[in-house]
Amino acid sequence: MSIRAQRRVLPGFGLTMGITVLYLSLIVLIPLATLPARTMTMSWAAFRETITDPRVVASYRLSLGASLVAAAVNAVFGALVAWVLARYSFPGRRLVDALIDLPFALPTAVAGIVLTTLYAPTGWLGAPLADRGINVAFTPLGVTVALIFTGLPFVVRTLQPVIEDLDPELEEAATSLGGSRADVLLRIVFPNLFPAWLTGFALAFARAIGEYGSVVFISGNMPMRTEISPLLIVTKLEQYDYAGATAIAVVMLIISFVLLLAINGLQSWARRRVAP
Amino acid sequence: MSTPLRTGRVSEPRAVRWLITAIALGFVGLFLVVPLVAVFAQAFAKGFEAYRIAIVEPDTLAALKLTLLAASVAVPLNVVFGVAAGWAIGKFQFRGRHLLLTLIDLPFAVSPVISGLVFVLLFGRRGWLGPWLIDHGFQIVFAVPGIILATIFVSFPFVAREVIPIMEAVGTEEEEAARVLGAGGFQLFYRVTLPNIKWGLLYGIILANARAMGEFGAVSVVSGHIRGVTNTLPLHVEILYNEYNAQAAFAVASLLGCLAIVTLILKTIVETRVDRSGRRPAHETIEGMPWESKSAV
């Protein structure tokens, strides 16, 4: 990264750039670099053995599967919430709007214990469900419920500004040309929202894969059944198996970066579509 | 958010509107309102006295102190970094600018557990620097410095990603004028730049503080869970809950619930200020994405 600057009137570039790069390196880059560095010291055989261990594979399957289902649920209901907040007026709308960010603001451990208590077989929501033979807490379904909670704001907050910015004249024009409301929604509104909708889905999905605090309580952490990948990292660390923990972390990191690339691609696609 | 509603002529039939609103509010109620209410209901399940005892218990107070300490170190450091990064990246053009923006977002891109793991790999007993440091009497991981480091890491991008786009949007003309009129560096920042960025800065601080005080995963990995020593409030909630002391766990959790409510209120107030100052449209940040959405990846 070469830092070449034109003649500047403003002072302080050197100083602030120095602080930025130094602090970024010390707090973020050097610590994160230990991850690939540690992996290099492992033999390929040992690395492969760790990440293909059935228990580890089961955890990837659960983490990815539950995250996918949770993101899909959020994609459907989050879109409705975003639409309602952007388009309809009803009493308490501003309150609901502020409340959407609760999963960002509420510490994950608190979310974890309260969801577990609610969905336990004796809980407010768990008891009526248990009567109908549906167990939520300590099952993969419980993991999914926790991930729906954490992912909820992503779809709403990605879609809401896009819906607010939709030009109403588009819809008016389509309607005056004889389109039914369903036609207009399907052929005009939905295509305009699609990139943002997909981005929100991907963001919720990506966040869910790494989520730890809100899941560990409700999951029950049974090996092969309800054990998520981040928990396995913690378990390996507690056994001083740094290499094993690192190997699982590296795989998770690769999944995250693939998703990050996909999301960046989606965002530039969305921008190109929105741009006139 | 604060844009006026378009109650245009073109909308769905009334019955459909009602149905969609009911479904949306039902979803929000089930997944957001019920859990929030339940935190406080469980906290006071055994009456006010039990609640008070759980809060004034020495381990709880020690955890509260450590949480406040970690946040009071992490947030100011991240503010200094965020303003410096805002100045360098927002006011100047240079090669590698885009890469730098991406790198600043990295802490959002990794699982909280991995954020803790990297510090154990660095400073743990079998880490890179750990053995040397421990021999010389510096315990980082499983001690307070590790908790502070992990807290700085997870709350790292919030201020920077609020301040950078605002600095960029404001441009450099006002500062250049002040410079020509003879303002010194400090005067320039204090009198010209700060008034322009103050609401965005405050917004970033609110978000960074909420994350710093509430972080669980990263702190849990580096903490070692030593009661009264390396326990933050979220970790104390976990310990109490795992000891089947649910009422006390929820009492402590209700403190964090209050933090969340205060955060949401302040955020809503400041948000309208940021919008009104007209420097950027609502929700827009570096990548044109809504608040914290990058934290996702």
XYZ file of C-alpha atoms in Angstrom:
573
model
C 0.000 0.000 0.000
C 1.866 3.056 -1.144
C 0.730 6.297 0.348
C 1.380 9.008 -2.148
C -0.422 12.223 -1.656
C -0.786 15.309 -3.715
C 0.060 18.672 -2.218
C -2.235 19.156 0.685
C -3.526 22.205 2.426
C -4.842 20.287 5.408
C -2.419 19.224 8.130
C -2.195 15.982 10.015
C -2.265 13.338 7.291
C 0.982 11.750 8.441
C 0.011 11.707 12.093
C -3.538 10.383 11.673
C -2.473 7.859 9.036
C 0.263 6.672 11.384
C -2.186 6.226 14.263
C -4.663 4.441 11.990
C -2.202 1.944 10.569
C -0.401 1.308 13.856
C -3.586 0.753 15.867
C -5.176 -1.344 13.130
C -2.066 -3.528 12.981
C -1.724 -3.982 16.730
C -5.378 -4.661 17.509
C -6.638 -6.409 14.383
C -4.083 -7.452 11.781
C -1.353 -9.015 13.920
C -3.789 -10.960 16.144
C -5.727 -12.228 13.104
C -2.481 -13.180 11.344
C -1.778 -15.719 14.098
C -4.590 -17.843 12.681
C -3.047 -18.664 9.274
C 0.425 -18.642 10.884
C -0.654 -21.294 13.364
C -2.213 -23.360 10.600
C 1.096 -23.344 8.703
C 2.739 -25.168 11.595
C 0.241 -28.023 11.287
C 0.775 -30.906 8.908
C -1.827 -31.227 6.165
C -2.779 -34.682 7.438
C -3.398 -33.392 10.957
C -5.383 -30.437 9.613
C -7.527 -32.675 7.437
C -8.097 -35.148 10.222
C -9.361 -32.387 12.504
C -11.766 -30.811 10.058
C -13.180 -34.101 8.756
C -13.783 -35.532 12.220
C -17.468 -36.628 12.227
C -18.230 -34.456 15.265
C -16.760 -31.414 13.529
C -18.572 -32.158 10.286
C -21.837 -32.536 12.203
C -21.248 -29.111 13.766
C -20.686 -27.507 10.352
C -23.861 -29.117 9.092
C -25.861 -27.800 12.042
C -24.316 -24.316 11.916
C -24.891 -23.974 8.178
C -28.315 -25.652 8.133
C -29.806 -23.767 11.080
C -28.326 -20.490 9.813
C -29.834 -21.055 6.385
C -33.307 -21.824 7.748
C -33.157 -18.859 10.150
C -32.072 -16.519 7.359
C -34.892 -17.801 5.152
C -37.492 -17.209 7.885
C -36.088 -13.704 8.399
C -36.132 -13.091 4.658
C -39.892 -13.712 4.555
C -41.008 -12.052 7.792
C -38.291 -9.399 7.763
C -39.506 -8.298 4.334
C -43.074 -7.955 5.672
C -41.833 -5.967 8.682
C -39.734 -3.686 6.450
C -42.714 -3.135 4.129
C -45.073 -2.344 6.994
C -42.587 0.056 8.622
C -41.835 1.842 5.360
C -45.303 2.028 3.853
C -48.074 1.779 6.430
C -48.895 4.029 9.324
C -50.199 2.555 12.533
C -50.032 3.519 16.191
C -46.683 2.681 17.771
C -44.851 2.545 14.458
C -41.842 4.503 15.728
C -41.610 2.274 18.790
C -41.602 -0.868 16.652
C -39.047 0.748 14.373
C -36.693 1.423 17.305
C -37.274 -2.065 18.694
C -36.052 -3.778 15.515
C -32.450 -3.163 16.562
C -32.931 -4.937 19.908
C -30.931 -8.011 18.808
C -27.958 -5.685 18.141
C -28.314 -3.922 21.474
C -29.182 -6.817 23.781
C -26.069 -8.754 24.861
C -26.106 -12.220 23.320
C -25.818 -14.001 26.664
C -29.043 -12.326 27.811
C -30.787 -13.327 24.595
C -29.478 -16.852 25.129
C -30.828 -17.373 28.631
C -34.157 -15.673 28.009
C -34.878 -17.671 24.839
C -33.922 -20.874 26.653
C -36.259 -20.042 29.533
C -39.097 -19.101 27.177
C -38.822 -22.212 25.014
C -37.962 -24.744 27.739
C -40.723 -27.373 28.183
C -41.943 -25.385 31.205
C -41.565 -21.942 29.643
C -44.204 -19.443 28.457
C -43.866 -20.557 24.844
C -42.271 -23.955 25.340
C -45.103 -25.420 27.445
C -47.920 -24.978 24.900
C -45.604 -26.219 22.157
C -44.546 -29.244 24.206
C -48.239 -30.133 24.668
C -48.421 -30.426 20.893
C -45.293 -32.578 20.822
C -42.932 -29.862 19.605
C -39.720 -29.501 21.568
C -37.746 -26.357 20.886
C -35.106 -25.943 23.591
C -32.114 -28.298 23.319
C -32.950 -29.295 19.734
C -31.765 -27.988 16.343
C -35.090 -26.110 16.217
C -33.992 -24.159 19.311
C -30.725 -23.240 17.609
C -32.759 -21.954 14.671
C -35.037 -19.882 16.918
C -32.006 -18.198 18.519
C -30.562 -17.469 15.083
C -33.862 -15.986 13.887
C -33.626 -13.580 16.830
C -30.048 -12.498 16.028
C -30.619 -12.199 12.296
C -33.916 -10.307 12.361
C -32.562 -6.741 12.001
C -30.428 -7.516 8.952
C -33.210 -8.121 6.428
C -35.381 -5.319 7.838
C -32.606 -2.719 7.944
C -31.343 -3.617 4.478
C -34.765 -3.511 2.827
C -36.417 -0.638 4.705
C -34.372 2.259 3.210
C -34.697 0.757 -0.267
C -38.493 0.555 0.059
C -38.573 4.137 1.388
C -36.544 5.299 -1.611
C -38.735 3.525 -4.179
C -40.224 6.159 -6.418
C -44.025 6.010 -5.928
C -44.483 7.373 -9.432
C -43.273 4.050 -10.816
C -46.128 2.260 -9.121
C -48.611 4.992 -10.000
C -47.581 4.833 -13.649
C -47.889 1.059 -13.740
C -51.297 1.241 -12.060
C -52.599 3.907 -14.410
C -51.502 1.740 -17.327
C -53.934 -0.840 -16.056
C -51.763 -3.108 -13.913
C -53.481 -4.753 -10.970
C -51.897 -4.220 -7.544
C -50.542 -7.779 -7.532
C -49.080 -7.223 -11.005
C -47.384 -4.015 -9.909
C -45.930 -5.615 -6.780
C -44.669 -8.636 -8.644
C -43.368 -6.969 -11.808
C -42.300 -3.499 -10.577
C -41.704 -3.513 -6.823
C -40.211 -6.954 -6.287
C -37.514 -6.706 -9.014
C -36.403 -3.380 -7.541
C -36.136 -4.822 -4.046
C -34.593 -8.141 -5.028
C -30.855 -7.260 -4.707
C -31.341 -5.662 -1.275
C -33.513 -8.568 -0.192
C -30.853 -11.083 -1.193
C -28.178 -8.970 0.536
C -30.184 -8.908 3.762
C -30.616 -12.658 3.566
C -26.870 -13.171 3.044
C -25.999 -10.820 5.919
C -28.353 -12.638 8.303
C -26.962 -15.988 7.141
C -23.339 -14.903 7.568
C -23.956 -13.475 11.027
C -25.734 -16.638 12.139
C -22.830 -18.930 11.228
C -20.486 -17.257 13.704
C -23.068 -16.628 16.430
C -22.194 -18.047 19.820
C -23.722 -16.385 22.893
C -27.395 -16.586 22.030
C -27.106 -20.208 20.844
C -25.026 -22.036 23.471
C -27.729 -21.909 26.112
C -30.703 -23.057 24.046
C -28.782 -25.659 22.032
C -27.992 -27.994 24.922
C -24.645 -28.756 23.233
C -25.039 -32.474 22.590
C -22.161 -33.759 20.417
C -23.260 -34.732 16.894
C -26.742 -33.288 17.460
C -26.874 -29.736 18.780
C -23.247 -28.672 18.880
C -22.414 -25.586 16.753
C -18.955 -24.976 15.269
C -18.034 -21.951 17.441
C -18.746 -24.079 20.521
C -16.372 -26.785 19.266
C -13.632 -24.146 19.021
C -14.229 -23.251 22.654
C -14.254 -26.923 23.663
C -10.927 -27.581 21.898
C -9.405 -24.509 23.536
C -10.473 -25.671 26.980
C -8.608 -28.920 26.296
C -5.538 -26.858 25.258
C -5.906 -28.273 21.728
C -4.877 -24.997 20.089
C -4.180 -26.683 16.749
C -7.633 -28.274 16.599
C -9.348 -25.020 17.549
C -7.356 -23.168 14.896
C -8.202 -25.683 12.180
C -11.957 -25.375 12.805
C -11.622 -21.588 12.995
C -9.795 -21.432 9.662
C -12.588 -23.349 7.922
C -15.168 -21.002 9.458
C -13.101 -18.017 8.396
C -12.964 -19.287 4.811
C -16.761 -19.708 4.773
C -17.103 -16.155 6.155
C -14.838 -14.677 3.502
C -16.626 -16.456 0.680
C -19.876 -14.971 2.012
C -18.250 -11.554 2.409
C -17.210 -11.649 -1.242
C -20.710 -12.727 -2.266
C -22.252 -9.895 -0.235
C -19.880 -7.312 -1.704
C -20.796 -8.594 -5.162
C -24.495 -8.351 -4.309
C -24.051 -4.811 -3.025
C -22.316 -3.549 -6.125
C -25.004 -5.282 -8.204
C -27.667 -3.530 -6.130
C -25.925 -0.162 -6.547
C -25.626 -0.609 -10.301
C -29.332 -1.408 -10.522
C -30.368 1.530 -8.404
C -28.093 3.961 -10.217
C -29.915 5.786 -13.020
C -36.758 6.083 9.264
C -37.796 9.637 9.845
C -38.901 10.162 6.291
C -42.561 11.036 6.025
C -44.829 8.173 5.102
C -46.091 8.077 1.588
C -49.757 7.473 1.985
C -50.146 7.524 -1.753
C -53.249 6.546 -3.631
C -51.572 3.386 -4.825
C -51.542 0.814 -2.091
C -52.831 -2.588 -1.211
C -56.518 -3.106 -0.356
C -57.334 -2.263 3.234
C -57.869 -5.897 4.271
C -54.496 -6.915 2.855
C -52.800 -4.015 4.639
C -54.327 -5.093 7.921
C -53.331 -8.697 7.412
C -49.708 -7.864 6.554
C -49.444 -5.446 9.484
C -50.850 -8.081 11.837
C -48.380 -10.724 10.644
C -45.423 -8.327 10.863
C -46.365 -7.095 14.329
C -47.028 -10.656 15.466
C -43.540 -11.661 14.353
C -41.944 -8.673 16.086
C -43.992 -9.340 19.206
C -43.086 -13.007 19.365
C -39.374 -12.633 18.664
C -38.561 -9.239 20.208
C -41.186 -8.033 22.677
C -41.826 -11.313 24.501
C -38.106 -11.990 25.183
C -37.523 -8.417 26.374
C -40.514 -8.547 28.730
C -39.484 -12.001 29.939
C -36.033 -10.748 31.028
C -37.626 -8.337 33.491
C -40.430 -10.693 34.499
C -37.917 -13.402 35.416
C -35.660 -10.900 37.195
C -38.487 -9.920 39.566
C -40.028 -13.416 39.729
C -39.082 -13.781 43.397
C -39.835 -10.225 44.391
C -37.874 -7.042 44.724
C -35.820 -8.171 47.710
C -34.383 -11.180 45.870
C -33.628 -8.878 42.967
C -31.795 -6.420 45.205
C -29.760 -9.187 46.859
C -28.669 -10.552 43.472
C -27.522 -7.112 42.357
C -25.594 -6.057 45.469
C -23.831 -9.397 45.749
C -20.022 -8.765 45.730
C -19.342 -10.915 42.634
C -22.009 -9.017 40.693
C -20.543 -5.683 41.701
C -17.041 -6.906 40.766
C -18.388 -7.989 37.363
C -20.091 -4.628 36.906
C -16.834 -2.863 37.753
C -14.853 -4.935 35.263
C -17.459 -4.339 32.534
C -17.291 -0.583 33.146
C -13.477 -0.703 33.222
C -13.224 -2.617 29.935
C -15.667 -0.279 28.204
C -14.007 2.832 29.621
C -10.674 1.748 28.142
C -11.960 0.301 24.867
C -14.383 3.046 23.853
C -12.019 6.066 24.241
C -9.216 4.229 22.430
C -11.582 3.379 19.594
C -12.757 6.997 19.516
C -9.184 8.257 19.088
C -8.635 5.670 16.369
C -11.978 6.386 14.714
C -11.376 10.135 14.525
C -7.807 9.637 13.278
C -9.005 7.161 10.653
C -11.842 9.521 9.729
C -9.399 12.351 9.160
C -6.874 10.303 7.167
C -9.388 8.315 5.108
C -12.234 10.829 4.905
C -10.249 13.947 4.059
C -7.456 12.586 1.861
C -7.174 10.502 -1.272
C -4.440 7.901 -1.470
C -3.806 4.472 -2.884
C -4.948 1.584 -0.735
C -7.779 3.617 0.726
C -10.369 1.004 -0.166
C -8.272 -1.819 1.255
C -7.923 0.105 4.499
C -11.721 0.475 4.747
C -12.146 -3.266 4.277
C -9.497 -4.071 6.905
C -11.200 -1.808 9.442
C -14.381 -3.884 9.041
C -12.557 -7.166 9.709
C -13.575 -7.510 13.383
C -17.201 -7.618 12.189
C -16.352 -10.388 9.760
C -15.187 -12.966 12.263
C -17.089 -15.018 14.814
C -16.775 -13.631 18.358
C -15.209 -16.918 19.379
C -12.472 -16.481 16.772
C -11.887 -12.923 18.050
C -11.089 -14.422 21.440
C -9.137 -17.330 19.984
C -6.564 -15.117 18.262
C -5.602 -13.533 21.584
C -5.219 -16.944 23.190
C -2.982 -17.980 20.270
C -0.883 -14.867 20.862
C -0.784 -14.607 24.637
C -1.836 -18.011 25.954
C 0.513 -20.307 27.871
C 1.184 -22.170 24.611
C 0.844 -19.107 22.408
C 3.490 -17.176 20.448
C 4.319 -14.496 23.005
C 2.579 -16.006 26.020
C 5.420 -18.115 27.492
C 7.893 -15.211 27.385
C 5.401 -12.728 28.819
C 4.278 -15.089 31.578
C 7.927 -15.763 32.539
C 8.345 -12.024 32.927
C 5.269 -11.692 35.066
C 2.769 -10.454 32.496
C -0.429 -12.451 32.443
C -2.574 -11.264 29.519
C -5.009 -14.058 28.748
C -7.184 -15.320 31.621
C -6.609 -11.927 33.225
C -7.972 -8.404 32.944
C -5.672 -7.222 30.086
C -6.988 -10.028 27.849
C -10.586 -9.011 28.535
C -9.790 -5.406 27.678
C -7.985 -6.458 24.477
C -10.899 -8.631 23.341
C -13.317 -5.800 24.133
C -11.264 -3.333 22.078
C -11.208 -5.812 19.194
C -14.958 -6.431 18.993
C -15.907 -2.744 19.361
C -13.111 -1.587 17.063
C -14.939 -0.583 13.826
C -18.048 1.189 15.192
C -16.742 4.742 15.617
C -14.519 4.666 12.537
C -17.277 3.499 10.204
C -19.612 6.231 11.410
C -17.034 9.031 11.300
C -15.292 8.200 8.004
C -18.332 8.636 5.706
C -19.353 11.862 7.449
C -15.859 13.355 7.191
C -15.884 12.378 3.533
C -19.335 13.828 2.862
C -18.542 17.128 4.597
C -15.500 17.569 2.377
C -12.464 19.719 3.020
C -13.591 23.209 2.023
C -14.465 24.447 5.509
C -11.177 23.205 6.940
C -9.212 24.680 4.056
C -10.866 28.041 4.595
C -10.060 27.926 8.288
C -6.507 26.996 7.443
C -6.129 29.917 5.085
C -7.532 32.184 7.785
C -4.728 31.015 10.028
C -6.257 28.321 12.241
C -3.811 25.932 13.887
C -4.263 22.175 13.723
C -5.985 21.799 17.082
C -8.145 24.883 16.608
C -9.100 23.609 13.172
C -10.266 20.283 14.520
C -12.023 21.655 17.575
C -13.788 24.595 15.940
C -14.510 23.326 12.430
C -14.339 19.540 12.161
C -15.785 18.449 15.502
C -19.075 20.383 15.185
C -19.646 18.670 11.845
C -19.007 15.138 13.018
C -20.309 15.306 16.589
C -23.625 13.483 16.044
C -22.046 10.756 13.953
C -19.296 10.429 16.528
C -21.846 10.137 19.322
C -23.770 7.538 17.324
C -20.592 5.487 16.912
C -19.809 5.789 20.627
C -23.290 4.542 21.586
C -22.940 1.482 19.369
C -19.346 0.794 20.430
C -20.290 1.080 24.092
C -23.235 -1.318 23.759
C -21.006 -3.885 22.114
C -18.151 -3.346 24.574
C -20.384 -3.842 27.606
C -22.379 -6.689 26.135
C -19.753 -8.819 24.424
C -19.907 -12.446 25.432
C -18.177 -14.862 23.046
C -14.789 -13.185 22.634
C -14.518 -12.238 26.296
C -15.629 -15.691 27.372
C -12.743 -17.313 25.469
C -10.040 -15.091 27.019
C -11.517 -14.795 30.486
C -10.925 -18.087 32.247
C -14.094 -17.353 34.244
C -12.482 -16.484 37.555
C -15.261 -15.217 39.810
C -14.759 -11.715 41.112
C -11.586 -11.311 39.029
C -12.119 -11.898 35.304
C -15.889 -11.936 35.193
C -17.769 -9.327 33.216
C -21.529 -8.884 33.571
C -22.419 -11.110 30.571
C -20.057 -13.821 31.866
C -21.546 -13.511 35.332
C -25.003 -14.039 33.819
C -23.737 -17.274 32.294
C -22.169 -18.521 35.537
C -25.286 -17.824 37.595
C -27.500 -19.441 34.975
C -25.350 -22.565 34.785
C -25.482 -22.801 38.582
C -29.287 -23.067 38.271
C -29.655 -19.690 39.938
C -31.953 -18.436 37.188
C -33.523 -15.608 39.175
C -30.125 -14.061 40.006
C -28.976 -14.612 36.420
C -31.999 -12.695 35.149
C -31.537 -9.974 37.744
C -28.032 -9.354 36.411
C -29.313 -9.794 32.855
C -31.912 -7.082 33.510
C -29.052 -4.605 34.041
C -27.858 -5.462 30.547
C -31.464 -5.277 29.339
C -31.607 -1.701 30.645
C -28.361 -1.001 28.801
C -29.996 -2.279 25.616
C -33.102 -0.104 26.121
C -31.032 3.002 26.850
C -28.930 2.231 23.765
C -32.023 1.960 21.567
C -33.481 5.224 22.910
C -30.227 7.185 22.502
C -29.685 5.644 19.101
C -33.134 6.712 17.926
C -32.629 10.269 19.191
C -29.145 10.663 17.721
C -30.156 9.007 14.456
C -32.645 11.755 13.671
C -29.906 14.317 14.371
C -27.500 12.563 12.028
C -30.223 12.437 9.360
C -31.267 16.040 9.933
C -27.746 17.403 9.656
C -28.224 16.326 6.068
C -24.750 14.970 5.704
C -25.944 11.567 4.649
C -29.184 9.742 4.047
C -30.599 7.586 6.810
C -28.849 4.282 7.410
C -26.118 4.969 4.886
C -22.598 4.098 5.878
C -19.385 3.336 4.077
C -20.708 0.683 1.786
C -24.155 2.175 1.617
C -25.343 -0.453 4.036
C -27.470 -0.116 7.124
C -26.219 0.014 10.642
C -23.800 -2.715 11.610
C -24.916 -4.911 8.775
C -21.312 -5.739 7.993
C -20.992 -7.221 11.431
C -22.684 -10.037 9.854
C -19.990 -11.616 7.958
